[in-house]
Amino acid sequence: MITQNEFSLSGADGKLIIGDITFDSKNQNTPIILFVHGFKGFKDWGAHNLVARYFASNGYKYIKFNLSHSGVSVDNPKDVTDMETFASNTVSKELFDVNAVLDFIEKAYGKDTQVNLIGHSRGGGLAIIEAANDLRINKLITWSAISSFNSLWKKEQETEWKKNGKIFVANARTKEQMPLNVTLLEDFEENAKTFDILNASKRINIPWIIVQGDDDVNVPFEHAQKLADKNPNSRLLKIEGANHVYGATQPFEGETLPPLLFKVCEKCLMFLGEE
């Protein structure tokens, strides 16, 4: 039987990380997949729970969580509504959270448990940085991953950002203007070398599959190509006709995975099963 248990941890700046573990209760001793969501995303977005059930049904514990500064509150877990917390997010805080969850996994399941990392979009960038520096990761999967954190804003916005202390980004679904404090830019500039995704890509020495749709307007295919070019041992998988979220929507009303996302999951399951 597929079961889902929740957990909570202290994340960056003491903010709460809320997560869940989806697994087959008849098969407890299984490898782990840890999923890291992207910018403006969260653990229950779209078809994420169906993805979790898919991998749990195929022999994995699937762990996903809300980054502590995602702007998703405990009271409203289905949307980004805490704009003050969202605005104060930084890459450093997100990497702190990813490490906190990896520490939790190690403590709960032991050092010998196999941990595979999936990162989507900006979460893909985080996953690459983590996998380049953390020996606990067994295999890496990126979905629609960015190749640079500053691709999420326009260079010409930076002057206004420093002058006014914040900029706004649109939520394409709700049309809401979402604030970003200048601390995000300052953190990126102060840690530019550490946060260099392409440089980190060179140092990935575990199996890595780069999944990318060729109809992605949010993160164009060239990002995936840049990542693959930096690491000749990686595998680039183009999904024909796929957008940034492989056909998922928020909210997602279907009871089965969208066809393109199902294809992605199938390919990733094969990859994870390889020796």
Short mmCIF file of C-alpha atoms in Angstrom, two decimals:
data_model
loop_
_atom_site.label_atom_id
_atom_site.label_comp_id
_atom_site.label_asym_id
_atom_site.label_seq_id
_atom_site.Cartn_x
_atom_site.Cartn_y
_atom_site.Cartn_z
CA MET A 1 0.00 0.00 0.00
CA ILE A 2 1.32 3.44 -0.93
CA THR A 3 1.58 5.64 2.17
CA GLN A 4 2.57 9.26 2.66
CA ASN A 5 4.00 10.56 5.95
CA GLU A 6 4.75 14.20 6.70
CA PHE A 7 7.78 15.63 8.49
CA SER A 8 8.98 19.07 9.52
CA LEU A 9 12.45 20.48 10.12
CA SER A 10 14.04 23.77 11.04
CA GLY A 11 15.27 25.43 7.86
CA ALA A 12 17.15 28.63 7.01
CA ASP A 13 16.67 31.46 9.52
CA GLY A 14 14.64 29.05 11.67
CA LYS A 15 11.81 28.94 9.13
CA LEU A 16 9.96 25.64 8.89
CA ILE A 17 10.61 23.04 6.19
CA ILE A 18 7.50 20.92 5.62
CA GLY A 19 8.03 17.69 3.71
CA ASP A 20 6.54 14.32 2.97
CA ILE A 21 7.74 10.78 2.33
CA THR A 22 5.81 8.58 -0.10
CA PHE A 23 6.56 4.86 0.08
CA ASP A 24 5.17 1.35 -0.23
CA SER A 25 4.46 0.22 3.33
CA LYS A 26 5.06 -3.41 2.28
CA ASN A 27 8.59 -2.59 1.13
CA GLN A 28 10.41 -0.44 3.67
CA ASN A 29 14.07 -1.01 2.84
CA THR A 30 14.27 0.93 -0.44
CA PRO A 31 16.55 3.57 -1.99
CA ILE A 32 15.50 7.22 -1.71
CA ILE A 33 14.68 9.87 -4.26
CA LEU A 34 14.86 13.44 -2.96
CA PHE A 35 13.01 16.02 -5.07
CA VAL A 36 13.86 19.75 -5.00
CA HIS A 37 11.20 22.08 -6.43
CA GLY A 38 11.87 25.21 -8.44
CA PHE A 39 11.26 28.97 -8.24
CA LYS A 40 7.60 29.74 -7.43
CA GLY A 41 7.09 25.98 -7.00
CA PHE A 42 6.27 23.81 -3.98
CA LYS A 43 6.02 20.14 -3.07
CA ASP A 44 2.29 19.80 -3.82
CA TRP A 45 2.35 21.76 -7.10
CA GLY A 46 0.61 20.14 -10.06
CA ALA A 47 1.30 16.43 -10.48
CA HIS A 48 4.12 16.17 -7.91
CA ASN A 49 2.11 13.77 -5.72
CA LEU A 50 1.41 11.52 -8.71
CA VAL A 51 5.13 11.48 -9.49
CA ALA A 52 5.80 10.51 -5.87
CA ARG A 53 3.30 7.63 -6.11
CA TYR A 54 4.84 6.47 -9.39
CA PHE A 55 8.31 6.10 -7.92
CA ALA A 56 7.00 4.66 -4.63
CA SER A 57 5.14 2.02 -6.65
CA ASN A 58 8.41 1.17 -8.38
CA GLY A 59 10.57 0.57 -5.33
CA TYR A 60 11.67 3.98 -4.02
CA LYS A 61 11.00 6.20 -1.05
CA TYR A 62 10.14 9.57 -2.60
CA ILE A 63 10.85 12.59 -0.41
CA LYS A 64 9.81 16.12 -1.32
CA PHE A 65 9.63 19.30 0.70
CA ASN A 66 8.89 23.00 0.58
CA LEU A 67 11.99 25.15 0.75
CA SER A 68 11.65 27.24 3.91
CA HIS A 69 11.42 30.53 2.00
CA SER A 70 9.20 29.26 -0.83
CA GLY A 71 6.36 31.44 0.44
CA VAL A 72 4.11 28.43 1.00
CA SER A 73 2.72 28.55 4.53
CA VAL A 74 1.52 25.70 6.75
CA ASP A 75 -1.96 27.28 6.69
CA ASN A 76 -2.11 27.42 2.89
CA PRO A 77 0.00 24.53 1.51
CA LYS A 78 -1.38 24.72 -2.04
CA ASP A 79 -0.08 28.13 -3.12
CA VAL A 80 2.59 30.80 -2.65
CA THR A 81 0.89 33.34 -0.36
CA ASP A 82 3.52 34.42 2.20
CA MET A 83 5.07 37.16 0.10
CA GLU A 84 7.26 38.55 2.89
CA THR A 85 9.05 35.21 3.28
CA PHE A 86 9.15 34.65 -0.50
CA ALA A 87 10.77 38.07 -0.97
CA SER A 88 13.54 37.32 1.53
CA ASN A 89 14.65 34.08 -0.11
CA THR A 90 18.26 33.59 -1.28
CA VAL A 91 20.25 30.82 -2.93
CA SER A 92 22.22 30.38 0.32
CA LYS A 93 19.00 29.75 2.22
CA GLU A 94 17.84 27.19 -0.32
CA LEU A 95 21.15 25.31 -0.20
CA PHE A 96 20.94 25.36 3.62
CA ASP A 97 17.52 23.72 3.36
CA VAL A 98 18.65 21.04 0.91
CA ASN A 99 21.48 20.15 3.29
CA ALA A 100 19.09 20.09 6.25
CA VAL A 101 16.88 17.55 4.49
CA LEU A 102 19.89 15.43 3.49
CA ASP A 103 21.00 15.47 7.14
CA PHE A 104 17.49 14.38 8.16
CA ILE A 105 17.59 11.50 5.65
CA GLU A 106 21.00 10.37 6.88
CA LYS A 107 19.84 10.43 10.51
CA ALA A 108 16.54 8.68 9.77
CA TYR A 109 17.74 6.02 7.33
CA GLY A 110 21.49 5.68 7.92
CA LYS A 111 24.62 6.56 5.97
CA ASP A 112 24.40 3.52 3.72
CA THR A 113 20.97 4.36 2.28
CA GLN A 114 21.16 5.22 -1.40
CA VAL A 115 20.03 8.81 -2.08
CA ASN A 116 19.21 10.01 -5.61
CA LEU A 117 18.54 13.68 -6.27
CA ILE A 118 15.96 15.17 -8.67
CA GLY A 119 15.88 18.95 -9.12
CA HIS A 120 13.42 20.90 -11.26
CA SER A 121 14.18 24.31 -12.79
CA ARG A 122 15.95 26.44 -10.13
CA GLY A 123 15.85 23.31 -7.97
CA GLY A 124 17.91 21.69 -10.72
CA GLY A 125 20.56 24.36 -10.24
CA LEU A 126 20.55 23.69 -6.50
CA ALA A 127 20.80 19.94 -7.13
CA ILE A 128 23.84 20.42 -9.38
CA ILE A 129 25.63 22.56 -6.76
CA GLU A 130 24.78 20.00 -4.07
CA ALA A 131 25.81 16.96 -6.11
CA ALA A 132 29.16 18.59 -6.97
CA ASN A 133 29.96 18.97 -3.28
CA ASP A 134 28.13 16.23 -1.36
CA LEU A 135 29.27 12.61 -1.37
CA ARG A 136 25.89 11.43 -0.09
CA ILE A 137 24.31 11.74 -3.55
CA ASN A 138 24.29 8.52 -5.58
CA LYS A 139 22.73 9.71 -8.87
CA LEU A 140 21.60 13.09 -10.19
CA ILE A 141 18.54 13.87 -12.32
CA THR A 142 17.73 17.40 -13.46
CA TRP A 143 14.43 18.41 -15.04
CA SER A 144 14.40 21.68 -17.00
CA ALA A 145 17.36 22.92 -14.96
CA ILE A 146 18.71 26.45 -15.17
CA SER A 147 22.38 26.85 -16.06
CA SER A 148 22.80 30.09 -14.08
CA PHE A 149 20.88 31.55 -11.15
CA ASN A 150 20.91 35.07 -12.62
CA SER A 151 18.99 33.80 -15.64
CA LEU A 152 15.92 34.23 -13.43
CA TRP A 153 16.08 38.01 -13.76
CA LYS A 154 17.14 40.50 -16.42
CA LYS A 155 20.53 42.16 -16.18
CA GLU A 156 18.95 45.57 -16.73
CA GLN A 157 16.80 45.06 -13.60
CA GLU A 158 19.81 45.02 -11.32
CA THR A 159 20.29 48.82 -11.15
CA GLU A 160 16.65 49.37 -10.22
CA TRP A 161 16.86 46.45 -7.77
CA LYS A 162 19.81 47.98 -5.91
CA LYS A 163 18.21 51.41 -5.94
CA ASN A 164 14.74 50.38 -4.72
CA GLY A 165 15.66 47.35 -2.62
CA LYS A 166 13.28 45.05 -4.48
CA ILE A 167 11.89 44.06 -7.85
CA PHE A 168 8.70 42.22 -8.77
CA VAL A 169 8.17 39.08 -10.83
CA ALA A 170 4.83 38.01 -12.22
CA ASN A 171 3.10 34.80 -11.26
CA ALA A 172 1.99 33.64 -14.72
CA ARG A 173 -0.92 31.67 -13.25
CA THR A 174 -2.37 34.19 -10.76
CA LYS A 175 -1.00 37.37 -12.43
CA GLU A 176 0.15 38.49 -8.98
CA GLN A 177 3.29 40.62 -8.71
CA MET A 178 5.69 38.76 -6.41
CA PRO A 179 8.44 40.74 -4.63
CA LEU A 180 12.13 39.83 -4.51
CA ASN A 181 14.35 41.67 -2.05
CA VAL A 182 17.79 42.87 -3.14
CA THR A 183 19.30 40.37 -0.66
CA LEU A 184 18.80 37.72 -3.37
CA LEU A 185 21.02 39.66 -5.77
CA GLU A 186 23.56 40.53 -3.06
CA ASP A 187 23.80 36.89 -1.98
CA PHE A 188 24.33 35.82 -5.58
CA GLU A 189 27.05 38.43 -6.17
CA GLU A 190 28.84 37.63 -2.91
CA ASN A 191 28.88 33.91 -3.68
CA ALA A 192 29.21 34.03 -7.46
CA LYS A 193 31.98 31.43 -7.55
CA THR A 194 30.18 28.99 -5.26
CA PHE A 195 26.89 29.46 -7.12
CA ASP A 196 28.41 28.95 -10.60
CA ILE A 197 26.21 26.11 -11.89
CA LEU A 198 28.22 25.50 -15.07
CA ASN A 199 31.45 25.27 -13.12
CA ALA A 200 29.81 22.86 -10.66
CA SER A 201 28.60 20.79 -13.63
CA LYS A 202 32.22 20.01 -14.52
CA ARG A 203 32.70 18.45 -11.09
CA ILE A 204 29.74 16.06 -11.19
CA ASN A 205 31.32 12.60 -11.10
CA ILE A 206 28.21 10.52 -10.44
CA PRO A 207 25.70 9.33 -13.08
CA TRP A 208 23.66 12.33 -14.28
CA ILE A 209 20.75 12.58 -16.69
CA ILE A 210 19.72 16.04 -17.97
CA VAL A 211 16.03 16.00 -18.95
CA GLN A 212 14.74 18.93 -21.00
CA GLY A 213 11.68 19.67 -23.12
CA ASP A 214 12.30 21.27 -26.50
CA ASP A 215 9.20 23.49 -26.12
CA ASP A 216 10.23 25.05 -22.80
CA VAL A 217 9.76 28.85 -22.90
CA ASN A 218 10.74 29.28 -19.21
CA VAL A 219 14.14 27.60 -19.45
CA PRO A 220 15.10 27.25 -23.13
CA PHE A 221 16.81 24.08 -24.36
CA GLU A 222 20.15 25.87 -24.63
CA HIS A 223 20.46 25.69 -20.82
CA ALA A 224 20.43 21.88 -20.97
CA GLN A 225 22.92 21.91 -23.82
CA LYS A 226 25.30 24.14 -21.83
CA LEU A 227 25.11 21.77 -18.85
CA ALA A 228 25.74 18.72 -21.02
CA ASP A 229 28.67 20.41 -22.79
CA LYS A 230 30.38 20.98 -19.43
CA ASN A 231 30.15 17.34 -18.43
CA PRO A 232 30.80 14.78 -21.18
CA ASN A 233 29.79 11.95 -18.81
CA SER A 234 26.27 13.32 -18.42
CA ARG A 235 23.36 12.15 -20.56
CA LEU A 236 21.08 14.67 -22.28
CA LEU A 237 17.50 13.53 -22.83
CA LYS A 238 15.36 15.74 -25.07
CA ILE A 239 11.61 15.36 -24.59
CA GLU A 240 9.96 16.31 -27.87
CA GLY A 241 7.05 18.74 -27.51
CA ALA A 242 7.45 19.11 -23.75
CA ASN A 243 7.06 22.41 -21.93
CA HIS A 244 8.72 23.44 -18.65
CA VAL A 245 6.51 21.16 -16.54
CA TYR A 246 6.01 18.29 -19.02
CA GLY A 247 2.29 18.88 -19.42
CA ALA A 248 1.39 19.29 -15.74
CA THR A 249 -0.74 22.21 -14.51
CA GLN A 250 -1.63 23.80 -11.18
CA PRO A 251 -4.03 22.65 -9.97
CA PHE A 252 -3.79 19.26 -11.66
CA GLU A 253 -7.14 17.46 -11.72
CA GLY A 254 -6.09 14.27 -13.51
CA GLU A 255 -5.73 10.95 -11.73
CA THR A 256 -2.86 9.76 -13.91
CA LEU A 257 0.38 11.43 -14.95
CA PRO A 258 0.33 13.63 -18.08
CA PRO A 259 1.76 11.56 -20.99
CA LEU A 260 5.01 13.51 -21.32
CA LEU A 261 5.64 13.57 -17.57
CA PHE A 262 4.94 9.82 -17.47
CA LYS A 263 7.55 9.38 -20.21
CA VAL A 264 10.05 11.40 -18.13
CA CYS A 265 9.36 9.24 -15.07
CA GLU A 266 9.77 6.04 -17.09
CA LYS A 267 13.11 7.18 -18.52
CA CYS A 268 14.34 8.26 -15.07
CA LEU A 269 13.26 4.95 -13.51
CA MET A 270 15.33 3.11 -16.15
CA PHE A 271 18.27 5.41 -15.43
CA LEU A 272 18.02 4.82 -11.68
CA GLY A 273 17.91 1.05 -12.23
CA GLU A 274 21.16 0.97 -14.19
CA GLU A 275 24.24 -0.46 -12.49
#
